[in-house]
GROMACS .gro file of C-alpha atoms in nm:
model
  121
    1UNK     CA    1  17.187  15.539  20.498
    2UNK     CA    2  16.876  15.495  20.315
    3UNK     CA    3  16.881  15.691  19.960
    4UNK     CA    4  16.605  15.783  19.714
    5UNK     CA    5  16.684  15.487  19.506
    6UNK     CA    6  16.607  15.243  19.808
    7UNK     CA    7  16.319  15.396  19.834
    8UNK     CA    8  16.246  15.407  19.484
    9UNK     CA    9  16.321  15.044  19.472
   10UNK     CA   10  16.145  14.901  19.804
   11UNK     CA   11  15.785  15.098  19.675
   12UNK     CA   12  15.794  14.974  19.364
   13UNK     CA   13  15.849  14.612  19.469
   14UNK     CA   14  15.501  14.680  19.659
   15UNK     CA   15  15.181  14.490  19.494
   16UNK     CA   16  15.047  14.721  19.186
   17UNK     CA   17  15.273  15.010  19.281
   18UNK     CA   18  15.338  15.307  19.016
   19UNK     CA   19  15.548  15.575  19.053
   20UNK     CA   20  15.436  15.892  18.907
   21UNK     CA   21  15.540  16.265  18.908
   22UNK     CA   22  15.362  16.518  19.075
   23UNK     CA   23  15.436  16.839  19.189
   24UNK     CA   24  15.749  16.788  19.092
   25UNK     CA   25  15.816  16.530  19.253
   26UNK     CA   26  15.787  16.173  19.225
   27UNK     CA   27  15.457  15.958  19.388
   28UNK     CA   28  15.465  15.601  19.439
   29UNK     CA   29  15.069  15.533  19.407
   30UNK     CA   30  14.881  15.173  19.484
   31UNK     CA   31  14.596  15.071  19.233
   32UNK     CA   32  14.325  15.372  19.216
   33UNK     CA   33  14.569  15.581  19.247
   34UNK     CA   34  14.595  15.671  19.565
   35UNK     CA   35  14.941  15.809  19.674
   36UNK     CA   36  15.172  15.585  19.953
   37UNK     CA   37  15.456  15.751  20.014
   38UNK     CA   38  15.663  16.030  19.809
   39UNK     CA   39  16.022  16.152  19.780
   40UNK     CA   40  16.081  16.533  19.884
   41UNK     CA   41  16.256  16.742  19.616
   42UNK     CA   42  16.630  16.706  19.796
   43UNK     CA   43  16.533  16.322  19.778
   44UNK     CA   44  16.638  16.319  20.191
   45UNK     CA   45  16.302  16.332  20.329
   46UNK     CA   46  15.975  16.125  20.215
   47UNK     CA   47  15.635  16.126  20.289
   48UNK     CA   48  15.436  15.823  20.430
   49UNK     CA   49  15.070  15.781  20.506
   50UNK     CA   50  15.050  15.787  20.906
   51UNK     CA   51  14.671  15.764  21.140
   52UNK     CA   52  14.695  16.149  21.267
   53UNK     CA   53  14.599  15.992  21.606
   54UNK     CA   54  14.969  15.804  21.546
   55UNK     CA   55  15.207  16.086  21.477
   56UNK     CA   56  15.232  16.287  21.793
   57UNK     CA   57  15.372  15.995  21.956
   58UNK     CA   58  15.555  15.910  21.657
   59UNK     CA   59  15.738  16.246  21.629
   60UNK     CA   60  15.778  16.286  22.038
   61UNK     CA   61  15.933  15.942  22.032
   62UNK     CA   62  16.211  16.030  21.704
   63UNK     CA   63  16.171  16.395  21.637
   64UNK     CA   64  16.504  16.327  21.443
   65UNK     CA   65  16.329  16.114  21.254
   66UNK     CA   66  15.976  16.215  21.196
   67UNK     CA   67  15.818  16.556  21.183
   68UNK     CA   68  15.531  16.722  20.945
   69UNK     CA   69  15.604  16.959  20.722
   70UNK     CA   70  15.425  17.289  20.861
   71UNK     CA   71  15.165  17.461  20.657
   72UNK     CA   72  15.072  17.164  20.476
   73UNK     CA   73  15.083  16.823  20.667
   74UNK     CA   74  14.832  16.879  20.965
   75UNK     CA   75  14.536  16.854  20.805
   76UNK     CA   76  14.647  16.497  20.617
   77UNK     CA   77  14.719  16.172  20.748
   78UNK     CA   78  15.044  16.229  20.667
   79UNK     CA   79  15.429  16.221  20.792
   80UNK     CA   80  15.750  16.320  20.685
   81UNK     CA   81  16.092  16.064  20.760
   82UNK     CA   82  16.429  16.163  20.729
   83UNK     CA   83  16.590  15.927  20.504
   84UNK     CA   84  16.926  15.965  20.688
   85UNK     CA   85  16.762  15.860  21.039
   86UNK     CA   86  16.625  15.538  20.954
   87UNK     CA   87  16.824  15.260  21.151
   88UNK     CA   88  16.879  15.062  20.831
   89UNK     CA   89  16.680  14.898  20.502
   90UNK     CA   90  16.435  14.664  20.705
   91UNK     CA   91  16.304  15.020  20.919
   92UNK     CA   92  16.260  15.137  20.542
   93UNK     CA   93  16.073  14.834  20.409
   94UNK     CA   94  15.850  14.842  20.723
   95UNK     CA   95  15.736  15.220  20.705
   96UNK     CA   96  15.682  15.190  20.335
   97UNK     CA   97  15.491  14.857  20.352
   98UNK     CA   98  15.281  15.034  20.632
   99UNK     CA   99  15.176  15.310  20.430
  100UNK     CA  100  15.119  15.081  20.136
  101UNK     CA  101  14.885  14.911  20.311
  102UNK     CA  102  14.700  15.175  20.434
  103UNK     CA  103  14.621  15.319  20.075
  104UNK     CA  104  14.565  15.003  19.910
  105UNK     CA  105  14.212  14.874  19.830
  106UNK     CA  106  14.030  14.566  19.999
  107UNK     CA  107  14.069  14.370  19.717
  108UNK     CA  108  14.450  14.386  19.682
  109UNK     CA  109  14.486  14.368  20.031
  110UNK     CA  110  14.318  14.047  19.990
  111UNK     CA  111  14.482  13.950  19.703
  112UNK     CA  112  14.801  13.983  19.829
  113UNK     CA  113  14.807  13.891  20.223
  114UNK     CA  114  15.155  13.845  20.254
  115UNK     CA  115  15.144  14.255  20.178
  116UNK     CA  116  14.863  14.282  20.348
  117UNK     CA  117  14.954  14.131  20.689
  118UNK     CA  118  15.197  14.380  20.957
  119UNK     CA  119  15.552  14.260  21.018
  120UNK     CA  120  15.576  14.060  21.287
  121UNK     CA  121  15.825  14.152  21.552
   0.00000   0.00000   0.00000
């Protein structure tokens, strides 16, 4: 099972990633600032940038897995992941490297295409 340390670890490996606390809880923000993913305060769940056209089927594919958190995530391109439903480390890597990439600038995008670039199946 994934933990918050994994997750701790696997952002921070990211190009220019920072982790920072906020709202009591910890951020893991790309260059400018912008925010990538977060850790809920019972470390089980994070949040990940997600396309709002991308979640329904997301969460009606692995409600288990996904879900927003109600009052808060509908207006935001955002989506909660239980930790203890990813299939293993590489599912992990790949929703955290998604998000990155969705917050980061052009430039490190382009700086770092290796990053940059989706996993290829």
């Amino acid at each position: 099972m994934a933990t918050a340390d994994d997750v701790r670890r696997i952002a921070l490996a990211l190009p220019r990633a920072v982790e920072k606390l906020a709202w009591g809880m910890p951020t893991f923000r790309v260059e400018g600032g912008k925010i990538f993913a977060s850790l809920d305060d019972d470390d089980q769940v994070i949040g990940v940038k997600c396309p709002q056209e991308d979640r329904e089927g997301l969460i009606a594919s692995e409600p288990g897995k996904f879900f927003l958190r109600t009052g808060h995530d509908e207006n935001y391109p955002w989506l909660r992941v239980r930790l203890a439903a990813l299939d293993d480390e590489d599912e992990l890597r790949a929703i955290l490297a998604d998000s990155w990439r969705q917050a980061a600038p052009r430039r490190l995008l382009d700086a770092h295409p290796e990053s940059a670039a989706p996993p290829v199946d």
